[in-house]
Amino acid sequence: MGINSVKNGPIGVFDSGVGGISILREIRKQLPAEDLIYFADSAHCPYGIKPVDEIRQRTLEVTDFLVDLGSKAVVVACNTACEAGLDRIRAKYPELPVVGVEPAVKPAHQVTRNGKIGVLATHLTLHGERFSNLVAKYATGVEVFTQPAPGLVELVEAGKLDTPETKTVLHKYLDPLLEKEIDTLVLGCTHYPFLFPAIQSICGDRITVLDTGMAVARQTQRILDEYSLLHPTADPGKETFYTSGDPDVVKTVIAKLWLHSPAVVMQGKI
Ligand code: DGL
């Protein structure tokens, strides 16, 4: 394959479901000329309450799917999948640029004023080695309060972003963090940025809420540049959506979260 045909290839992006669209939106803003393939592993969602080995295996299978579709780079737009499988993906595809995500503990350390940081994420993310290394490395001299939040991913998957039900579940997880007087909240799951208005209505303006979408998009650009893989033309890129779940169901929620043209969603059988 010639270098230009590789440069013309898509960036593959995946998540357990539609949460990674919070990352995809930032990648689209940062890299308007790139073609993007998004895979929502809806048939296996949520990842965060499953055994780590199962998710590790699944992340490899989804990466294989994206590579088979000609992806020139893969963005693992899921904190849980990164915790479980990022190292394995990189080991299997040493030549492939692979971008991961991680909870924004490092930026939180920089912005906190009172040294109290809350992290909302899945059980798997919060109990993993990557996360404990992240805290040990970047959260020196501050207190980090972690809160697993089962149920939030399912609400986003159902498109319930700011409903009374969503607010009730959010209160259950945010109230204990607010009692600890955190001034910074890290959204350590790519589904949660879609809950930002509901989260902010509970936390108020005093709390800085951080996610990683923009940083991941910038990192994707840097890595493509480093590998000389940025798209060679300035024409607007296109997006293709796949799901392992029911395309009609997933299409309805993607149309809500992806604010550009209505999405066509194809069945990705893996
Ligand atoms: N968006 C995924 C993450 O960032 C959700 C995990 C799940 O499916 O439980 O962790």
mmCIF file of C-alpha atoms and ligand atoms in Angstrom:
data_model
loop_
_atom_site.group_PDB
_atom_site.id
_atom_site.type_symbol
_atom_site.label_atom_id
_atom_site.label_comp_id
_atom_site.label_asym_id
_atom_site.label_seq_id
_atom_site.Cartn_x
_atom_site.Cartn_y
_atom_site.Cartn_z
ATOM 1 C CA MET A 1 0.000 0.000 0.000
ATOM 2 C CA GLY A 2 1.363 3.456 -0.914
ATOM 3 C CA ILE A 3 1.890 6.015 1.832
ATOM 4 C CA ASN A 4 -0.905 8.269 0.515
ATOM 5 C CA SER A 5 -3.466 5.479 0.583
ATOM 6 C CA VAL A 6 -2.494 4.885 4.206
ATOM 7 C CA LYS A 7 -2.790 8.616 4.949
ATOM 8 C CA ASN A 8 -6.249 8.550 3.368
ATOM 9 C CA GLY A 9 -7.314 5.748 5.707
ATOM 10 C CA PRO A 10 -9.785 6.298 8.551
ATOM 11 C CA ILE A 11 -9.116 6.684 12.251
ATOM 12 C CA GLY A 12 -10.885 3.879 14.136
ATOM 13 C CA VAL A 13 -12.493 4.883 17.435
ATOM 14 C CA PHE A 14 -14.299 2.583 19.834
ATOM 15 C CA ASP A 15 -16.071 2.327 23.166
ATOM 16 C CA SER A 16 -18.349 -0.120 24.961
ATOM 17 C CA GLY A 17 -21.228 1.907 23.566
ATOM 18 C CA VAL A 18 -21.971 5.498 22.600
ATOM 19 C CA GLY A 19 -19.844 7.164 25.300
ATOM 20 C CA GLY A 20 -16.788 7.445 23.065
ATOM 21 C CA ILE A 21 -18.769 9.837 20.898
ATOM 22 C CA SER A 22 -17.753 12.483 23.481
ATOM 23 C CA ILE A 23 -14.196 11.850 22.250
ATOM 24 C CA LEU A 24 -15.227 11.508 18.603
ATOM 25 C CA ARG A 25 -16.815 14.977 18.706
ATOM 26 C CA GLU A 26 -13.521 16.513 19.824
ATOM 27 C CA ILE A 27 -11.562 14.550 17.221
ATOM 28 C CA ARG A 28 -13.921 15.821 14.526
ATOM 29 C CA LYS A 29 -13.350 19.437 15.691
ATOM 30 C CA GLN A 30 -9.585 18.978 15.850
ATOM 31 C CA LEU A 31 -9.205 16.940 12.648
ATOM 32 C CA PRO A 32 -11.938 17.991 10.184
ATOM 33 C CA ALA A 33 -10.366 16.273 7.163
ATOM 34 C CA GLU A 34 -10.040 12.798 8.658
ATOM 35 C CA ASP A 35 -12.433 9.958 7.925
ATOM 36 C CA LEU A 36 -13.640 8.439 11.182
ATOM 37 C CA ILE A 37 -15.001 4.983 11.918
ATOM 38 C CA TYR A 38 -16.801 4.600 15.222
ATOM 39 C CA PHE A 39 -17.568 1.207 16.754
ATOM 40 C CA ALA A 40 -20.074 1.015 19.624
ATOM 41 C CA ASP A 41 -19.769 -2.384 21.286
ATOM 42 C CA SER A 42 -23.364 -2.126 22.463
ATOM 43 C CA ALA A 43 -23.908 -5.905 22.627
ATOM 44 C CA HIS A 44 -21.271 -6.045 25.381
ATOM 45 C CA CYS A 45 -22.082 -2.780 27.172
ATOM 46 C CA PRO A 46 -21.395 -1.971 29.981
ATOM 47 C CA TYR A 47 -17.754 -3.048 30.237
ATOM 48 C CA GLY A 48 -17.159 -1.620 33.699
ATOM 49 C CA ILE A 49 -18.875 -4.336 35.728
ATOM 50 C CA LYS A 50 -17.445 -7.305 33.789
ATOM 51 C CA PRO A 51 -14.334 -9.402 34.505
ATOM 52 C CA VAL A 52 -11.166 -7.740 33.295
ATOM 53 C CA ASP A 53 -10.093 -10.750 31.178
ATOM 54 C CA GLU A 54 -13.344 -10.660 29.253
ATOM 55 C CA ILE A 55 -12.964 -6.955 28.456
ATOM 56 C CA ARG A 56 -9.275 -7.395 27.562
ATOM 57 C CA GLN A 57 -10.245 -10.056 25.012
ATOM 58 C CA ARG A 58 -13.101 -7.956 23.671
ATOM 59 C CA THR A 59 -10.923 -4.866 23.165
ATOM 60 C CA LEU A 60 -8.541 -6.957 21.067
ATOM 61 C CA GLU A 61 -11.419 -8.248 18.931
ATOM 62 C CA VAL A 62 -12.794 -4.748 18.365
ATOM 63 C CA THR A 63 -9.318 -3.467 17.455
ATOM 64 C CA ASP A 64 -8.946 -6.340 14.955
ATOM 65 C CA PHE A 65 -12.258 -5.273 13.393
ATOM 66 C CA LEU A 66 -11.110 -1.648 13.038
ATOM 67 C CA VAL A 67 -7.736 -2.685 11.644
ATOM 68 C CA ASP A 68 -9.464 -4.958 9.101
ATOM 69 C CA LEU A 69 -11.469 -1.925 7.964
ATOM 70 C CA GLY A 70 -8.184 -0.166 7.154
ATOM 71 C CA SER A 71 -7.793 2.076 10.203
ATOM 72 C CA LYS A 72 -4.460 3.938 10.113
ATOM 73 C CA ALA A 73 -4.768 4.625 13.852
ATOM 74 C CA VAL A 74 -7.022 3.467 16.682
ATOM 75 C CA VAL A 75 -8.375 5.584 19.530
ATOM 76 C CA VAL A 76 -9.561 3.547 22.498
ATOM 77 C CA ALA A 77 -12.255 6.016 23.615
ATOM 78 C CA CYS A 78 -13.089 4.150 26.810
ATOM 79 C CA ASN A 79 -11.290 4.389 30.155
ATOM 80 C CA THR A 80 -12.404 0.891 31.092
ATOM 81 C CA ALA A 81 -11.151 -0.683 27.863
ATOM 82 C CA CYS A 82 -7.825 1.134 28.329
ATOM 83 C CA GLU A 83 -7.509 -0.128 31.873
ATOM 84 C CA ALA A 84 -8.186 -3.681 30.710
ATOM 85 C CA GLY A 85 -6.604 -3.893 27.294
ATOM 86 C CA LEU A 86 -4.513 -0.935 26.089
ATOM 87 C CA ASP A 87 -1.168 -2.634 26.762
ATOM 88 C CA ARG A 88 -2.291 -5.795 24.935
ATOM 89 C CA ILE A 89 -3.496 -3.815 21.920
ATOM 90 C CA ARG A 90 -0.139 -2.036 21.704
ATOM 91 C CA ALA A 91 1.711 -5.345 22.089
ATOM 92 C CA LYS A 92 -0.347 -6.956 19.313
ATOM 93 C CA TYR A 93 -0.027 -3.977 16.941
ATOM 94 C CA PRO A 94 3.397 -2.447 17.602
ATOM 95 C CA GLU A 95 3.357 -0.505 14.304
ATOM 96 C CA LEU A 96 -0.128 0.958 14.768
ATOM 97 C CA PRO A 97 -0.579 4.384 16.374
ATOM 98 C CA VAL A 98 -2.896 3.663 19.322
ATOM 99 C CA VAL A 99 -4.262 6.506 21.454
ATOM 100 C CA GLY A 100 -5.722 5.749 24.874
ATOM 101 C CA VAL A 101 -7.655 7.723 27.449
ATOM 102 C CA GLU A 102 -7.218 8.053 31.210
ATOM 103 C CA PRO A 103 -9.091 9.928 33.930
ATOM 104 C CA ALA A 104 -7.888 13.553 34.114
ATOM 105 C CA VAL A 105 -6.123 13.171 37.465
ATOM 106 C CA LYS A 106 -3.059 15.103 36.311
ATOM 107 C CA PRO A 107 -5.027 18.197 35.163
ATOM 108 C CA ALA A 108 -7.145 17.950 38.322
ATOM 109 C CA HIS A 109 -3.988 18.138 40.428
ATOM 110 C CA GLN A 110 -3.117 21.348 38.603
ATOM 111 C CA VAL A 111 -6.496 23.053 39.011
ATOM 112 C CA THR A 112 -7.621 22.041 42.504
ATOM 113 C CA ARG A 113 -7.468 24.864 45.015
ATOM 114 C CA ASN A 114 -8.338 22.947 48.172
ATOM 115 C CA GLY A 115 -6.570 19.668 47.293
ATOM 116 C CA LYS A 116 -9.754 17.568 47.250
ATOM 117 C CA ILE A 117 -10.477 15.756 43.982
ATOM 118 C CA GLY A 118 -13.385 13.445 43.183
ATOM 119 C CA VAL A 119 -13.162 10.813 40.454
ATOM 120 C CA LEU A 120 -16.297 9.274 38.986
ATOM 121 C CA ALA A 121 -15.585 6.180 36.881
ATOM 122 C CA THR A 122 -16.462 2.515 36.447
ATOM 123 C CA HIS A 123 -15.590 -0.123 39.011
ATOM 124 C CA LEU A 124 -13.096 -1.728 36.619
ATOM 125 C CA THR A 125 -11.282 1.564 35.959
ATOM 126 C CA LEU A 126 -11.036 2.544 39.618
ATOM 127 C CA HIS A 127 -9.729 -0.870 40.690
ATOM 128 C CA GLY A 128 -7.119 -1.202 37.976
ATOM 129 C CA GLU A 129 -3.358 -0.866 38.056
ATOM 130 C CA ARG A 130 -3.251 1.938 35.486
ATOM 131 C CA PHE A 131 -5.485 4.067 37.678
ATOM 132 C CA SER A 132 -3.554 3.417 40.880
ATOM 133 C CA ASN A 133 -0.306 4.247 39.050
ATOM 134 C CA LEU A 134 -1.891 7.452 37.753
ATOM 135 C CA VAL A 135 -2.882 8.513 41.265
ATOM 136 C CA ALA A 136 0.512 7.566 42.714
ATOM 137 C CA LYS A 137 2.303 9.548 40.009
ATOM 138 C CA TYR A 138 0.173 12.677 39.679
ATOM 139 C CA ALA A 139 -1.913 13.097 42.800
ATOM 140 C CA THR A 140 0.864 13.864 45.252
ATOM 141 C CA GLY A 141 -0.150 16.045 48.168
ATOM 142 C CA VAL A 142 -3.874 15.990 47.359
ATOM 143 C CA GLU A 143 -6.768 13.785 48.445
ATOM 144 C CA VAL A 144 -8.490 11.690 45.776
ATOM 145 C CA PHE A 145 -11.993 10.392 46.502
ATOM 146 C CA THR A 146 -13.125 7.716 44.061
ATOM 147 C CA GLN A 147 -16.716 6.837 43.319
ATOM 148 C CA PRO A 148 -17.793 3.921 41.094
ATOM 149 C CA ALA A 149 -21.059 4.791 39.350
ATOM 150 C CA PRO A 150 -22.897 1.714 38.051
ATOM 151 C CA GLY A 151 -26.040 2.605 36.122
ATOM 152 C CA LEU A 152 -24.859 5.882 34.596
ATOM 153 C CA VAL A 153 -23.574 4.244 31.414
ATOM 154 C CA GLU A 154 -26.949 2.556 30.879
ATOM 155 C CA LEU A 155 -28.757 5.886 31.286
ATOM 156 C CA VAL A 156 -26.582 7.502 28.609
ATOM 157 C CA GLU A 157 -27.098 4.475 26.340
ATOM 158 C CA ALA A 158 -30.849 5.023 26.752
ATOM 159 C CA GLY A 159 -30.461 8.724 25.858
ATOM 160 C CA LYS A 160 -31.622 9.763 29.351
ATOM 161 C CA LEU A 161 -29.169 12.605 29.782
ATOM 162 C CA ASP A 162 -30.998 15.050 32.025
ATOM 163 C CA THR A 163 -34.107 13.273 33.292
ATOM 164 C CA PRO A 164 -35.340 13.120 36.912
ATOM 165 C CA GLU A 165 -34.221 9.446 36.990
ATOM 166 C CA THR A 166 -30.705 10.435 35.881
ATOM 167 C CA LYS A 167 -30.528 13.173 38.512
ATOM 168 C CA THR A 168 -31.589 10.729 41.238
ATOM 169 C CA VAL A 169 -28.787 8.309 40.270
ATOM 170 C CA LEU A 170 -26.283 11.172 40.010
ATOM 171 C CA HIS A 171 -27.208 12.433 43.479
ATOM 172 C CA LYS A 172 -26.442 8.975 44.882
ATOM 173 C CA TYR A 173 -22.881 9.196 43.548
ATOM 174 C CA LEU A 174 -22.179 12.917 43.765
ATOM 175 C CA ASP A 175 -23.586 13.657 47.236
ATOM 176 C CA PRO A 176 -20.871 11.636 49.054
ATOM 177 C CA LEU A 177 -18.200 13.472 47.029
ATOM 178 C CA LEU A 178 -19.785 16.842 47.792
ATOM 179 C CA GLU A 179 -19.788 15.925 51.481
ATOM 180 C CA LYS A 180 -16.012 15.495 51.199
ATOM 181 C CA GLU A 181 -15.928 19.105 49.916
ATOM 182 C CA ILE A 182 -14.223 18.311 46.625
ATOM 183 C CA ASP A 183 -13.593 21.346 44.420
ATOM 184 C CA THR A 184 -12.660 19.347 41.297
ATOM 185 C CA LEU A 185 -14.521 16.446 39.725
ATOM 186 C CA VAL A 186 -12.905 14.139 37.161
ATOM 187 C CA LEU A 187 -15.280 12.415 34.740
ATOM 188 C CA GLY A 188 -13.326 9.171 34.331
ATOM 189 C CA CYS A 189 -15.694 7.518 31.863
ATOM 190 C CA THR A 190 -16.329 8.781 28.345
ATOM 191 C CA HIS A 191 -20.099 8.430 28.772
ATOM 192 C CA TYR A 192 -20.233 10.992 31.572
ATOM 193 C CA PRO A 193 -19.532 14.225 29.619
ATOM 194 C CA PHE A 194 -23.015 13.777 28.115
ATOM 195 C CA LEU A 195 -24.354 14.183 31.654
ATOM 196 C CA PHE A 196 -22.518 17.474 32.159
ATOM 197 C CA PRO A 197 -25.627 19.723 32.442
ATOM 198 C CA ALA A 198 -27.197 17.353 34.983
ATOM 199 C CA ILE A 199 -23.900 17.060 36.890
ATOM 200 C CA GLN A 200 -23.437 20.805 36.919
ATOM 201 C CA SER A 201 -26.970 21.374 38.181
ATOM 202 C CA ILE A 202 -26.074 19.213 41.194
ATOM 203 C CA CYS A 203 -22.497 20.394 41.759
ATOM 204 C CA GLY A 204 -22.999 24.083 41.024
ATOM 205 C CA ASP A 205 -20.374 26.440 39.650
ATOM 206 C CA ARG A 206 -17.926 26.056 42.533
ATOM 207 C CA ILE A 207 -16.727 22.689 41.264
ATOM 208 C CA THR A 208 -14.481 22.348 38.238
ATOM 209 C CA VAL A 209 -15.602 19.388 36.132
ATOM 210 C CA LEU A 210 -12.922 17.838 33.924
ATOM 211 C CA ASP A 211 -13.053 15.416 31.020
ATOM 212 C CA THR A 212 -10.413 14.385 28.534
ATOM 213 C CA GLY A 213 -12.036 14.733 25.087
ATOM 214 C CA MET A 214 -10.054 17.731 23.902
ATOM 215 C CA ALA A 215 -6.732 16.399 25.215
ATOM 216 C CA VAL A 216 -7.298 13.050 23.479
ATOM 217 C CA ALA A 217 -8.145 14.791 20.188
ATOM 218 C CA ARG A 218 -4.925 16.838 20.423
ATOM 219 C CA GLN A 219 -2.937 13.716 21.226
ATOM 220 C CA THR A 220 -4.474 11.971 18.200
ATOM 221 C CA GLN A 221 -3.358 14.840 15.994
ATOM 222 C CA ARG A 222 0.162 14.813 17.496
ATOM 223 C CA ILE A 223 0.537 11.054 16.974
ATOM 224 C CA LEU A 224 -0.721 11.147 13.386
ATOM 225 C CA ASP A 225 1.699 13.978 12.698
ATOM 226 C CA GLU A 226 4.551 12.039 14.305
ATOM 227 C CA TYR A 227 3.794 9.017 12.076
ATOM 228 C CA SER A 228 3.316 11.321 9.005
ATOM 229 C CA LEU A 229 -0.251 10.033 8.739
ATOM 230 C CA LEU A 230 -2.313 13.240 8.736
ATOM 231 C CA HIS A 231 -4.864 13.301 5.915
ATOM 232 C CA PRO A 232 -3.255 14.878 2.824
ATOM 233 C CA THR A 233 -6.269 16.953 1.671
ATOM 234 C CA ALA A 234 -8.464 19.559 3.381
ATOM 235 C CA ASP A 235 -11.824 18.171 2.195
ATOM 236 C CA PRO A 236 -14.231 17.420 5.050
ATOM 237 C CA GLY A 237 -13.914 13.856 6.301
ATOM 238 C CA LYS A 238 -16.851 11.498 6.770
ATOM 239 C CA GLU A 239 -17.984 9.352 9.667
ATOM 240 C CA THR A 240 -19.119 5.741 9.574
ATOM 241 C CA PHE A 241 -20.818 4.204 12.590
ATOM 242 C CA TYR A 242 -20.932 0.501 13.468
ATOM 243 C CA THR A 243 -22.442 -1.313 16.406
ATOM 244 C CA SER A 244 -22.454 -4.885 17.672
ATOM 245 C CA GLY A 245 -25.966 -4.195 18.995
ATOM 246 C CA ASP A 246 -29.201 -3.338 17.235
ATOM 247 C CA PRO A 247 -28.387 -0.593 14.684
ATOM 248 C CA ASP A 248 -31.894 0.914 14.864
ATOM 249 C CA VAL A 249 -31.725 1.336 18.635
ATOM 250 C CA VAL A 250 -28.163 2.656 18.590
ATOM 251 C CA LYS A 251 -28.943 5.034 15.718
ATOM 252 C CA THR A 252 -31.572 6.842 17.792
ATOM 253 C CA VAL A 253 -29.152 7.652 20.581
ATOM 254 C CA ILE A 254 -26.259 8.459 18.232
ATOM 255 C CA ALA A 255 -28.494 10.969 16.451
ATOM 256 C CA LYS A 256 -28.907 12.679 19.827
ATOM 257 C CA LEU A 257 -25.205 12.704 20.723
ATOM 258 C CA TRP A 258 -23.597 13.282 17.335
ATOM 259 C CA LEU A 259 -24.620 16.799 16.511
ATOM 260 C CA HIS A 260 -23.807 16.787 12.809
ATOM 261 C CA SER A 261 -25.748 14.919 10.116
ATOM 262 C CA PRO A 262 -28.100 12.052 11.024
ATOM 263 C CA ALA A 263 -26.073 8.896 11.483
ATOM 264 C CA VAL A 264 -26.284 5.744 9.418
ATOM 265 C CA VAL A 265 -25.380 2.870 11.716
ATOM 266 C CA MET A 266 -24.235 -0.463 10.366
ATOM 267 C CA GLN A 267 -24.094 -3.836 12.030
ATOM 268 C CA GLY A 268 -20.528 -4.818 12.914
ATOM 269 C CA LYS A 269 -20.585 -8.578 13.423
ATOM 270 C CA ILE A 270 -17.725 -9.507 15.708
HETATM 271 N N1 DGL B 1 -17.200 4.771 28.253
HETATM 272 C C1 DGL B 1 -16.673 3.710 29.066
HETATM 273 C C2 DGL B 1 -15.517 4.253 29.917
HETATM 274 O O1 DGL B 1 -14.959 5.260 29.583
HETATM 275 C C3 DGL B 1 -17.799 3.054 29.763
HETATM 276 C C4 DGL B 1 -17.484 1.782 30.422
HETATM 277 C C5 DGL B 1 -18.601 0.793 30.540
HETATM 278 O O2 DGL B 1 -19.109 0.335 29.503
HETATM 279 O O3 DGL B 1 -18.906 0.422 31.672
HETATM 280 O O4 DGL B 1 -15.117 3.675 30.900
#
